[in-house]
Coordinates of C-alpha atoms in Angstrom, one line a residue:
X1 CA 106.4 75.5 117.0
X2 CA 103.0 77.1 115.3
X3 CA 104.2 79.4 112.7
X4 CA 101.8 82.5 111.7
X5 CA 99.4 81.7 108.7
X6 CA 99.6 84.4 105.6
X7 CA 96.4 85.9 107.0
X8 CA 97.4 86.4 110.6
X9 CA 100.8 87.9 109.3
X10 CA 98.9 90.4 107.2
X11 CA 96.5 91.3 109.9
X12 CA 99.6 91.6 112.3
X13 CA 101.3 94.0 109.4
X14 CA 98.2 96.0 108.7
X15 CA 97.7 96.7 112.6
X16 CA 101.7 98.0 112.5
X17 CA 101.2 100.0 109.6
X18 CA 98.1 101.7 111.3
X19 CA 100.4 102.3 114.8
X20 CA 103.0 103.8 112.5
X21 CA 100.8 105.9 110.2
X22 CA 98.6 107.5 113.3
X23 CA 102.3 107.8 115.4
X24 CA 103.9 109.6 112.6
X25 CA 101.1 111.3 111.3
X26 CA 102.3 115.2 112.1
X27 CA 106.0 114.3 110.8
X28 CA 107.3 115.6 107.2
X29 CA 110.7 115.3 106.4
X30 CA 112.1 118.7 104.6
X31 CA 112.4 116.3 101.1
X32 CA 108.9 115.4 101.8
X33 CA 108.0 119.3 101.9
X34 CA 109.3 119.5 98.7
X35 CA 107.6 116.5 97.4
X36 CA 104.1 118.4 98.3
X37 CA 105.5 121.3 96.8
X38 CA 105.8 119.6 93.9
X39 CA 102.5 118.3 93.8
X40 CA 101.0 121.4 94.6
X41 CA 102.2 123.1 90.9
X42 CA 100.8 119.6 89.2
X43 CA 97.3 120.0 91.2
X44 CA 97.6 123.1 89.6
X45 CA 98.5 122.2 86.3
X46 CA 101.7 124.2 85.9
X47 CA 103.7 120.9 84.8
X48 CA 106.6 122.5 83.5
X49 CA 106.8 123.8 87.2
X50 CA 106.8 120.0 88.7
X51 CA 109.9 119.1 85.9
X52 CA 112.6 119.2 88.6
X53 CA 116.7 117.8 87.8
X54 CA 116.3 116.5 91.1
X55 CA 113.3 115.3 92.3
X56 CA 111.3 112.4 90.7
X57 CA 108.1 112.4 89.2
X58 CA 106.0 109.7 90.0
X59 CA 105.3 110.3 94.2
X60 CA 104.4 114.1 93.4
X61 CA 101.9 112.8 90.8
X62 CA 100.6 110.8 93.3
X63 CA 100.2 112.8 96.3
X64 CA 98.5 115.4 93.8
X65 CA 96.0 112.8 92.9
X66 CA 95.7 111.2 96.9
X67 CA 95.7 114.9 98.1
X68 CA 93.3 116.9 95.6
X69 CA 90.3 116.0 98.5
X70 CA 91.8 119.2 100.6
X71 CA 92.6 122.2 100.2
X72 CA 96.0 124.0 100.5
X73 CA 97.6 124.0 104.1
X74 CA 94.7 121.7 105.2
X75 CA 96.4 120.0 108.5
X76 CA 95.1 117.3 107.9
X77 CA 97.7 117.0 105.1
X78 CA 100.3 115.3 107.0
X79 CA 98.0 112.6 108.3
X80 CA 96.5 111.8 104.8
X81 CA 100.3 111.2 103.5
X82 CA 100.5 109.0 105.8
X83 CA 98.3 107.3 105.1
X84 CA 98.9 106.9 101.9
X85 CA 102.7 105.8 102.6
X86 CA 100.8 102.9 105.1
X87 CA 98.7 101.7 101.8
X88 CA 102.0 101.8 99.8
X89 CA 103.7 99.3 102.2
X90 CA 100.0 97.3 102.0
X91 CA 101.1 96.9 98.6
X92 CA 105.1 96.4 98.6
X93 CA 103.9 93.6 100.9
X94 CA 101.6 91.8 97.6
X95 CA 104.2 93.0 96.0
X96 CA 106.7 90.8 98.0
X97 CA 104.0 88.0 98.2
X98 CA 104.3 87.7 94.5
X99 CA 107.9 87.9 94.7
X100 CA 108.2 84.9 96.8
X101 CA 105.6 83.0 94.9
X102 CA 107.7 83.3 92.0
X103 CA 110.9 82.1 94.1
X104 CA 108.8 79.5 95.2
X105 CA 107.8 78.1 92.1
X106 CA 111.6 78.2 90.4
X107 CA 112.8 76.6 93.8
X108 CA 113.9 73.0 92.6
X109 CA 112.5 70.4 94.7
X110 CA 114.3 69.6 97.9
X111 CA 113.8 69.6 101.6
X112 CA 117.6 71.4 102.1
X113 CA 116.7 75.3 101.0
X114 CA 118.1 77.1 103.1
X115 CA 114.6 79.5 103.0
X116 CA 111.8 76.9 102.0
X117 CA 109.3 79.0 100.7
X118 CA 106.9 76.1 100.6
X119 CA 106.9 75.8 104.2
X120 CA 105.3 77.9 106.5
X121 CA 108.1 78.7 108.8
X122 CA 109.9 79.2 105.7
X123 CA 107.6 82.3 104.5
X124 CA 107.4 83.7 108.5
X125 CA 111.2 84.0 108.4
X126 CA 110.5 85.7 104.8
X127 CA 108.0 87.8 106.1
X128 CA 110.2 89.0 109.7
X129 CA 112.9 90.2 106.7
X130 CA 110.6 92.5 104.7
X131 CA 108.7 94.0 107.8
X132 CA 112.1 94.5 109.4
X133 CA 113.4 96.4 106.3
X134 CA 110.3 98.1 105.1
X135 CA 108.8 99.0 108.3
X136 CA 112.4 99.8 110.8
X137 CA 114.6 101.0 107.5
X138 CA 112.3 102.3 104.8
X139 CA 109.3 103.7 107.3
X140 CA 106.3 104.8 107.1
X141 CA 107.3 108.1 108.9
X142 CA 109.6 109.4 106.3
X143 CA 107.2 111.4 103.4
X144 CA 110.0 110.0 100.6
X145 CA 109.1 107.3 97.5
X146 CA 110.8 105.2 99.3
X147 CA 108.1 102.5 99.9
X148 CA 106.8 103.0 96.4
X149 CA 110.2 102.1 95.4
X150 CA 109.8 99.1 97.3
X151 CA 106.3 98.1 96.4
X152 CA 107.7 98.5 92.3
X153 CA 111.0 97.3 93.1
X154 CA 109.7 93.9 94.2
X155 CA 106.9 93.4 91.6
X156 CA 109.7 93.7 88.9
X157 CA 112.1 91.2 91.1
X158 CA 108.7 88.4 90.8
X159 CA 108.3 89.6 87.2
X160 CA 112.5 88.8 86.6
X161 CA 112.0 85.6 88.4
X162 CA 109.4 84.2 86.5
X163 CA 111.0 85.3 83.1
X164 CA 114.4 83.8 83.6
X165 CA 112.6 80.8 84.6
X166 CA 111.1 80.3 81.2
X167 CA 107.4 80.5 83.1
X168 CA 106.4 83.9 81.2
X169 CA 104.1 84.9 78.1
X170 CA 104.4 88.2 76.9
X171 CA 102.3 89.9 79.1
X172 CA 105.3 89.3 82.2
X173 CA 107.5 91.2 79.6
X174 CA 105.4 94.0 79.2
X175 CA 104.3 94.5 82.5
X176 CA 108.4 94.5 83.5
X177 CA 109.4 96.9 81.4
X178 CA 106.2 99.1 82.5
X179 CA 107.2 98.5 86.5
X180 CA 110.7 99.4 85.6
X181 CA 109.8 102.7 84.1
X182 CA 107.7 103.4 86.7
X183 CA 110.1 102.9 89.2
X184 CA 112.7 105.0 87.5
X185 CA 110.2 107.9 87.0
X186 CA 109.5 106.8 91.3
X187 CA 113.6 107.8 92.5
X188 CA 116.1 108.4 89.3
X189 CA 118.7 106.3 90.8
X190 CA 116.0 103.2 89.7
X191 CA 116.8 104.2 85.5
X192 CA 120.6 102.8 85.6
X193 CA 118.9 99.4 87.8
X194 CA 116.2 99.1 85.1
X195 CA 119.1 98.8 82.2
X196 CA 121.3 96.5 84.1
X197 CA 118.2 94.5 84.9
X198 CA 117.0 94.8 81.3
X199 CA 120.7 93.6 79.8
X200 CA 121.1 90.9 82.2
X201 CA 117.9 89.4 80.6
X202 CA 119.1 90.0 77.1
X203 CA 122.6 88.1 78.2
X204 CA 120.9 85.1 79.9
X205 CA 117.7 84.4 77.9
X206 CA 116.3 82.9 74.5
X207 CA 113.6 84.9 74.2
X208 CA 115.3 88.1 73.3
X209 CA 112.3 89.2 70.4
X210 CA 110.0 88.9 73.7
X211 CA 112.5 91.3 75.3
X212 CA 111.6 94.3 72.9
X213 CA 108.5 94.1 74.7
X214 CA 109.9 95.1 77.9
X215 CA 112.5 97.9 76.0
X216 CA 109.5 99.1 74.5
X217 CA 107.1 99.8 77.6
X218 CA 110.1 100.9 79.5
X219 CA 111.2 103.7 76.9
X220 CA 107.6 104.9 76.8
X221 CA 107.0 105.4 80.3
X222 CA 110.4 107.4 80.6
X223 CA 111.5 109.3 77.4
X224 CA 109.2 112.2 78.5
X225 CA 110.6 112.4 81.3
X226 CA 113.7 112.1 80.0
X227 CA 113.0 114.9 77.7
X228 CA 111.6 117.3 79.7
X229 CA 114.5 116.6 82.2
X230 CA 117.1 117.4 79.4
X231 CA 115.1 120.5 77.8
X232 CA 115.1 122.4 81.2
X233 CA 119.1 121.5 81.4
X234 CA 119.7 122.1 77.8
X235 CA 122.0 118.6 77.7
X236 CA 120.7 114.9 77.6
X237 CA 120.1 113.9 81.3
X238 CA 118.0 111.8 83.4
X239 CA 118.5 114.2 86.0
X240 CA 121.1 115.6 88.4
X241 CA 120.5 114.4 91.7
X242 CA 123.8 112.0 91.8
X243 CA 126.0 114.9 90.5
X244 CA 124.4 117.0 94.2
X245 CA 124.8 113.9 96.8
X246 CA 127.9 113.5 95.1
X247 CA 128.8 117.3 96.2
X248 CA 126.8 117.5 99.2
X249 CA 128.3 113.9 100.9
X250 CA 131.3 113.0 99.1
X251 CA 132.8 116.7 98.1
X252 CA 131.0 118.1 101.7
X253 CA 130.5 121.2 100.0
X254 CA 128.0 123.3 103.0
X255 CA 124.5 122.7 102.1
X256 CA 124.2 126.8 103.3
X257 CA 126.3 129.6 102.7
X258 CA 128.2 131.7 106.1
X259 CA 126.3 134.7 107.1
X260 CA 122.6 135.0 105.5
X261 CA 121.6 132.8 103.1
X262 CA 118.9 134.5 100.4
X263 CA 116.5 131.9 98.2
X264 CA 115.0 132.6 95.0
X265 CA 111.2 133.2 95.4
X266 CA 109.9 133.8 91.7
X267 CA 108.6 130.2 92.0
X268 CA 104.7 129.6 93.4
X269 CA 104.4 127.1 96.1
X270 CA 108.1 126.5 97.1
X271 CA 108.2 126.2 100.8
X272 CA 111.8 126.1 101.2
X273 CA 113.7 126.7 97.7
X274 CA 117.1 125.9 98.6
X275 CA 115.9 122.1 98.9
X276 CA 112.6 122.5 96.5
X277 CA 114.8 123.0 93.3
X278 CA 118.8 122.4 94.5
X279 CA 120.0 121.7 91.2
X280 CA 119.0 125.5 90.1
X281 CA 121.2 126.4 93.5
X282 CA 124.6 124.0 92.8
X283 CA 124.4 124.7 88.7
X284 CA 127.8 125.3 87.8
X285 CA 128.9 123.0 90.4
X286 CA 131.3 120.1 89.5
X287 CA 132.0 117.1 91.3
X288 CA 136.0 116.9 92.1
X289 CA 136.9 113.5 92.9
X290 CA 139.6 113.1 95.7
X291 CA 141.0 110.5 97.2
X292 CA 140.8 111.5 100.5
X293 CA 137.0 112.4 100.6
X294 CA 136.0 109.7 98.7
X295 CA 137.7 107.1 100.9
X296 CA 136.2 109.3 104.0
X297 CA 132.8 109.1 102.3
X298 CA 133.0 105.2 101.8
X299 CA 134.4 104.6 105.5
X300 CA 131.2 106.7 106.8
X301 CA 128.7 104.4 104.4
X302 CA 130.0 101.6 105.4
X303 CA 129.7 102.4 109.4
X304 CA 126.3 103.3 108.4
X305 CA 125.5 100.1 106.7
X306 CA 127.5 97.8 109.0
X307 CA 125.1 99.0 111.9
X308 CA 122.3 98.9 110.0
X309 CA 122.7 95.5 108.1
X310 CA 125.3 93.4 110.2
X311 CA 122.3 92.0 112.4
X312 CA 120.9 90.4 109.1
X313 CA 123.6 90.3 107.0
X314 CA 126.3 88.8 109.2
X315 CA 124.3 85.7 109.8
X316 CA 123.7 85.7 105.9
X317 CA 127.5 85.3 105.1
X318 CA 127.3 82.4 107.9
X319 CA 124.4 80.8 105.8
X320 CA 126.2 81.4 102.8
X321 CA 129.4 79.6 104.2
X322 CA 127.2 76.8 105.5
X323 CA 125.7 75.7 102.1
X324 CA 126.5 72.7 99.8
X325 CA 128.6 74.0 96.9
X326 CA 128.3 71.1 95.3
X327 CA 124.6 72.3 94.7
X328 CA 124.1 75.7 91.9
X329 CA 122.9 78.7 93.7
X330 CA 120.3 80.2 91.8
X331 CA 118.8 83.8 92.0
X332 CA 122.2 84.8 91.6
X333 CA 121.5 87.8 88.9
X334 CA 119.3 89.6 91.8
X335 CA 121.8 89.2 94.6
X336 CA 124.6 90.9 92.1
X337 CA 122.3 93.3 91.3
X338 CA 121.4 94.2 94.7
X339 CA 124.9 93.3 95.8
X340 CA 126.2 96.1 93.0
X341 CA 123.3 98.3 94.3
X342 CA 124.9 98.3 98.2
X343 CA 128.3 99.2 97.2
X344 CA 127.4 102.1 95.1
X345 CA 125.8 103.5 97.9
X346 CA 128.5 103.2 99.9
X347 CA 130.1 105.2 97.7
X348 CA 128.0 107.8 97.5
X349 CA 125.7 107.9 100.8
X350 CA 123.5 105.6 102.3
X351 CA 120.6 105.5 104.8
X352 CA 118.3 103.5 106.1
X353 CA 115.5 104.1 103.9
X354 CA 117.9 103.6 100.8
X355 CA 118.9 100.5 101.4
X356 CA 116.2 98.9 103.2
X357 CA 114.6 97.2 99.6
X358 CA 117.9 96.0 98.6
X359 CA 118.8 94.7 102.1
X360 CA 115.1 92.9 101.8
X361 CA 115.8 91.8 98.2
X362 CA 119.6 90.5 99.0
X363 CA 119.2 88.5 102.0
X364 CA 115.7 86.9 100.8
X365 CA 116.9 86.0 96.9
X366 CA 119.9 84.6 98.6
X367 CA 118.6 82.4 101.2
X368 CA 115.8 81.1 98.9
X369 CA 118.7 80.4 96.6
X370 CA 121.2 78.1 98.7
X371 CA 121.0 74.6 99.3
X372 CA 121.9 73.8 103.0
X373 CA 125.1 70.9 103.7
X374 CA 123.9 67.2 104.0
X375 CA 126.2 66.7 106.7
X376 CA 123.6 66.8 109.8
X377 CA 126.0 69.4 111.9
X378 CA 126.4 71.9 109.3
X379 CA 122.6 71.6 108.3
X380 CA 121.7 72.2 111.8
X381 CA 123.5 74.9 112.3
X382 CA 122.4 76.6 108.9
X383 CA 118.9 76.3 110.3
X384 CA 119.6 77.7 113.3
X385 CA 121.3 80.9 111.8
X386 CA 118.3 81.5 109.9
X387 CA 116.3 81.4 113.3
X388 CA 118.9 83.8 114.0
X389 CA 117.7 86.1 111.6
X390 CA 114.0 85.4 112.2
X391 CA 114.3 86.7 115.9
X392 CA 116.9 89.5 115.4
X393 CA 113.7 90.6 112.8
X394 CA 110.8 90.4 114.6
X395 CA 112.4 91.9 117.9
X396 CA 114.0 95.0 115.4
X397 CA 110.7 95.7 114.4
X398 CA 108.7 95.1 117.6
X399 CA 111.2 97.2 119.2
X400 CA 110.9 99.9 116.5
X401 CA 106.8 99.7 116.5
X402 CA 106.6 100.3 120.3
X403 CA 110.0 103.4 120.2
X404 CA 107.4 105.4 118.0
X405 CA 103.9 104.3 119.4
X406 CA 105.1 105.9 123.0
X407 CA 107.8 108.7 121.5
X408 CA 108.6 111.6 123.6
X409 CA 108.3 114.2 121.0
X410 CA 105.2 116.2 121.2
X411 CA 104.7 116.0 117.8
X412 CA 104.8 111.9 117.4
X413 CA 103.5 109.1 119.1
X414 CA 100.0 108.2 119.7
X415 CA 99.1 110.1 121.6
X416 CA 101.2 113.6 119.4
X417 CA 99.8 116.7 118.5
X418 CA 99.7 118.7 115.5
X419 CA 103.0 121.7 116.5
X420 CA 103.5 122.1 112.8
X421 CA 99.7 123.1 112.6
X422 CA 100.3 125.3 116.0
X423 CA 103.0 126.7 114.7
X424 CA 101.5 127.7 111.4
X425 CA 98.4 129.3 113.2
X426 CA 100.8 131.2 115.0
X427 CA 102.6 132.8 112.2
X428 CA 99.2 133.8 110.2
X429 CA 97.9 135.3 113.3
X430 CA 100.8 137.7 114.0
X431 CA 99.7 139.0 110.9
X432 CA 101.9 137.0 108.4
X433 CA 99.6 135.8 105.9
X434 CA 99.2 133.0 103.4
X435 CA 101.3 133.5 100.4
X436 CA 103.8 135.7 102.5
X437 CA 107.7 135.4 102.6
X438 CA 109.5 135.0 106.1
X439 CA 112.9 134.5 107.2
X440 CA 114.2 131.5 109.1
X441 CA 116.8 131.7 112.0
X442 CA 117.7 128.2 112.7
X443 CA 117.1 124.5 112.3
X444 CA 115.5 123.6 108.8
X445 CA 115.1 119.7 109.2
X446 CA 111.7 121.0 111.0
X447 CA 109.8 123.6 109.2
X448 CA 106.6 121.5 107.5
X449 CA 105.0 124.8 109.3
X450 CA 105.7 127.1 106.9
X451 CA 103.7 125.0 104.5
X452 CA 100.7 124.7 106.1
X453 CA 101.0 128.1 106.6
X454 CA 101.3 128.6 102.8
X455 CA 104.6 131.6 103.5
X456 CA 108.0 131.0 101.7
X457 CA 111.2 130.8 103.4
X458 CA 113.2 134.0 101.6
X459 CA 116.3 134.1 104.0
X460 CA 117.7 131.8 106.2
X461 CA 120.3 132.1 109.0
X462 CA 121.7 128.8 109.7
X463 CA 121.8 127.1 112.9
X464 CA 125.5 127.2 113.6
X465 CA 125.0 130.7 113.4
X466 CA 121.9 131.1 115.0
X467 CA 123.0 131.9 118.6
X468 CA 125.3 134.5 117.3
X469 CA 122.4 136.4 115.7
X470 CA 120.3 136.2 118.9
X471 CA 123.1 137.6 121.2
X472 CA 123.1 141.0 119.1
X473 CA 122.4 144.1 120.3
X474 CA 118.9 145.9 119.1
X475 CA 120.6 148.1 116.6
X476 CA 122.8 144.8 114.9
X477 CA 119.5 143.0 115.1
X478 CA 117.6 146.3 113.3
X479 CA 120.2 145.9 110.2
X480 CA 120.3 142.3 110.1
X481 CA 116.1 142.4 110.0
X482 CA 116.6 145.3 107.7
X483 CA 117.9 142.9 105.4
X484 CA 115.2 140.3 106.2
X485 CA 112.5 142.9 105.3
X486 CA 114.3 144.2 101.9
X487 CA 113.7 140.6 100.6
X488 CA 110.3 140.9 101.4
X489 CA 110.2 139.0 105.0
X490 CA 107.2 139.7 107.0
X491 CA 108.7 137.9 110.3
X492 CA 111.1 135.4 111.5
X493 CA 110.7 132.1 112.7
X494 CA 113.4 131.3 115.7
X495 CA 113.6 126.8 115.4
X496 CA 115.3 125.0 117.6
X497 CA 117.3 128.3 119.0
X498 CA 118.4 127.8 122.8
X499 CA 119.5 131.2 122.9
X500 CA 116.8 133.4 124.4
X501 CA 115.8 136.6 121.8
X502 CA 116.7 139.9 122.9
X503 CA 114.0 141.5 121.3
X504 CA 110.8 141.9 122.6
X505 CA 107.3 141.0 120.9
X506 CA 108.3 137.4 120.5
X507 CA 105.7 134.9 120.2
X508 CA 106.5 131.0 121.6
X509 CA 105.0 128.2 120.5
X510 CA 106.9 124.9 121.9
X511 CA 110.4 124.9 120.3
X512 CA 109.9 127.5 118.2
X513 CA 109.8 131.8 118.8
X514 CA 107.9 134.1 116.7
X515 CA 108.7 137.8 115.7
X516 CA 106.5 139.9 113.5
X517 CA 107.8 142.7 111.5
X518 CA 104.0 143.9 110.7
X519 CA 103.3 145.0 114.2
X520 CA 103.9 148.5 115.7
X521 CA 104.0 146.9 119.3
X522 CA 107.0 144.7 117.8
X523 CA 108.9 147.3 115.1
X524 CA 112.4 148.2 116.3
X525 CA 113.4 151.6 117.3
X526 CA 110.6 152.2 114.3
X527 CA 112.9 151.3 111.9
X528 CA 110.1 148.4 110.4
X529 CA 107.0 149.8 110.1
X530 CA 105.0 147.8 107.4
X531 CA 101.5 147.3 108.4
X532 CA 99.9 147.9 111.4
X533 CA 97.5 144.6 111.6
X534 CA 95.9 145.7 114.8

């Protein structure tokens, strides 16, 4: 069988990436609103806006330097960040070049790896494992740091390679401890990896004066984060995000209040500020820990994972079983790590994009470590597991490539439109401005409309309640938009509501309805009467 070259699997990767980025190019997750929104106060240099407790740093910075071409509420916004998510997997894929260089190279010589990176079939079974996880788990759809994560994630696995293989000067050490700060500043959960990394390397090597290199450029890339982190909390922190998922997935505290939910709006450019700053909205919150949720929480992970990672990982375990203990398995300090990584997501919460790079880092650092059986049988079948995994790769993201290139949704697909944009025109023209507040009735997993239209959500009815609200009579409705338009709501936008409104003046545009309060043709028994934009 001809296996693909390097160049023809990074031409094949680039023309995915570019199906994926133009498919997904009107899609922003609500944690990618709040990424934007964060980048908006850096473009704008209010920095002490952009410290958040539970957001990172480092993707905000960076979509304020990609996105400082256009202006605010520009539509093409969404496309350009995904663009810029398509480059990022560009380089996690270098990134993961390097790393399997640097396996290569420690990879004693033998014809029985179980991943022989020196062969081409070898690196094409590498390859079908990163493209599966970074493209199918990780995504170029979702507007996270996930994929830079991945891109820094796997330049500091090469970097620990080469270093515990005695093949590094001090540049390697530097440049580690400089990946594994950015990282941390990338997604917070990255700071505890970075130490255990850091002290695995002072455990297992003779170098350890070379190491202060590394502890060096890692504490200067994130004390001042650090600081700023723990001067807005007033206690030493590296940020509260654990202590929310803890709450929101473990605890299953309600992410929104019954009845109304109101949102602080003294902040600039916060689209949505129940998810823009949550540790300001759970302060005073403290995880319980119970036996019953936490066991419910780690049952759910681990159905999550199982369906994710049992098509890779199951034939991993067979591998593993297959090998010749006689033989050391080496690269064993990056499958504990992302070994120890996996389980503590399953006791928090996992999701795809989570685990994706540790799934890529696991199965890869393990399978270039393990030395197949001699006995012909066992060697065979070793080799044909990994095949196994190969196939089960290619045809996940194949599969995955070709589910979003032809996606029913109007908004994705090749062949998508801009709703978001729609929508946003909408609102301005009904004579909600730019820089207005609005209330939300509904679904809030799709509202990357209200940024381009540059309003802030102020009040929110959730969906489970929504339908209620709609079935009102007029004078219920009156109070309840009363309420709405003491906060300063100009309007209401209906998402994903099936019930049909009962008032009239309602303006639809696809799954979503509408309803000016600025508008004498559209005030209620003239009980809102704010501004006749006519």
């Amino acid at each position: 069988m001809r296996w693909p070259t390097k160049r023809e699997v990074w031409i094949g990767s680039t023309l995915l990436a570019a199906i994926l980025v133009w498919s997904g190019r009107f899609f922003v997750n609500p944690d990618g609103i709040s990424y934007l929104d964060l980048s908006d106060s850096v473009q704008a240099g209010r920095f002490a806006d952009a410290v958040n407790l539970h957001w990172s740093p480092a993707y905000p910075y960076l979509l304020a330097l990609w996105l400082s071409p256009l202006s605010p509420g520009s539509p093409w916004e969404s496309t350009a960040v995904h663009i810029l998510n398509g480059v990022l997997f560009l380089g996690a894929l270098r990134a993961f070049d390097f790393f399997l260089d640097e396996l290569e190279r420690s990879q004693p010589q033998s014809s029985r790896h179980a991943l022989r990176l020196d062969t081409r079939g070898g690196r094409f079974a590498a390859y079908a494992i990163f493209l599966w996880c970074a493209l199918v788990l990780v995504t170029i759809r979702a507007v996270t740091p996930d994929m830079l994560v991945t891109l820094l994630g796997f330049t500091a696995a090469g970097l620990f390679v080469r270093i515990k293989s005695d093949r590094a000067g001090r540049g390697p050490f530097a440049a580690l401890g400089l990946t594994l700060g950015l990282a941390a500043l990338a997604k917070a959960f990255m700071f505890p990896v970075a130490v255990l990394m850091i002290a695995i390397m002072l455990i297992g090597t003779r170098r350890a004066r070379l190491l202060l290199l590394t502890i060096a450029f890692f504490a200067v890339t994130v004390v001042p984060q650090v600081a700023a982190l723990s001067i807005k909390s007033g206690k030493l922190t590296i940020g509260e995000s654990a202590r929310i998922v803890y709450l929101l997935k473990v605890n299953r505290i309600p992410k929104l209040g019954e009845g109304i939910v109101y949102f602080p709006t003294d902040t600039p450019d916060r689209t949505y500020p129940l998810w823009d700053d949550p540790a300001a909205l759970y302060s005073g919150m403290a995880v319980r820990f119970d036996v019953a949720d936490q066991l419910n929480a780690t049952r759910n992970n681990l159905v999550t994972l199982a369906g994710l990672g049992l098509k890779i990982l199951a034939p991993l375990l067979i591998v593993v079983a297959l090998r010749d203990r006689k033989s050391r398995m080496t690269n064993r300090s990056l499958v504990a790590i992302a070994s120890l990584v996996l389980a503590t997501y399953l006791l928090l919460f996992t999701e795809a994009r989570l685990v994706g790079f540790w799934i890529a880092l696991l199965v890869a650092a393990a399978l270039a470590g393990i030395t197949l059986s001699e006995g012909k049988l066992k060697h065979e079948a070793g080799r044909g597991f990994i095949h196994v995994i190969t196939l089960v790769s290619v045809i996940s993201f194949v599969t995955y490539v070709i589910d979003q290139a032809f996606s029913s949704r109007p908004d994705r697909g090749l062949n998508g439109r801009n709703v978001s944009a729609q929508v946003a025109s909408a609102v301005n023209r009904a004579c909600i401005p730019p820089g207005s507040r609005i209330a939300l009735v509904g679904d809030e997993s799709d509202i990357y409309w209200a940024r381009l239209a540059r309003v802030q959500i102020a009040a929110q009815i959730p969906l489970r309640a929504a339908d209620g609200y709609m079935s009102l009579p007029p004078d219920a409705l009156s109070r309840i938009n009363e309420q709405f338009a003491s906060v300063g709501a100009r309007g209401i936008v209906a998402s994903w509501v099936d019930t049909p409104p009962r008032m009239n003046g309602w303006i639809q545009v696809d799954n979503f309805r509408i309803f000016s309060f600025n508008r004498d043709t559209t005030s209620i028994n003239g009980r809102i009467r704010t501004l006749d934009c006519r």
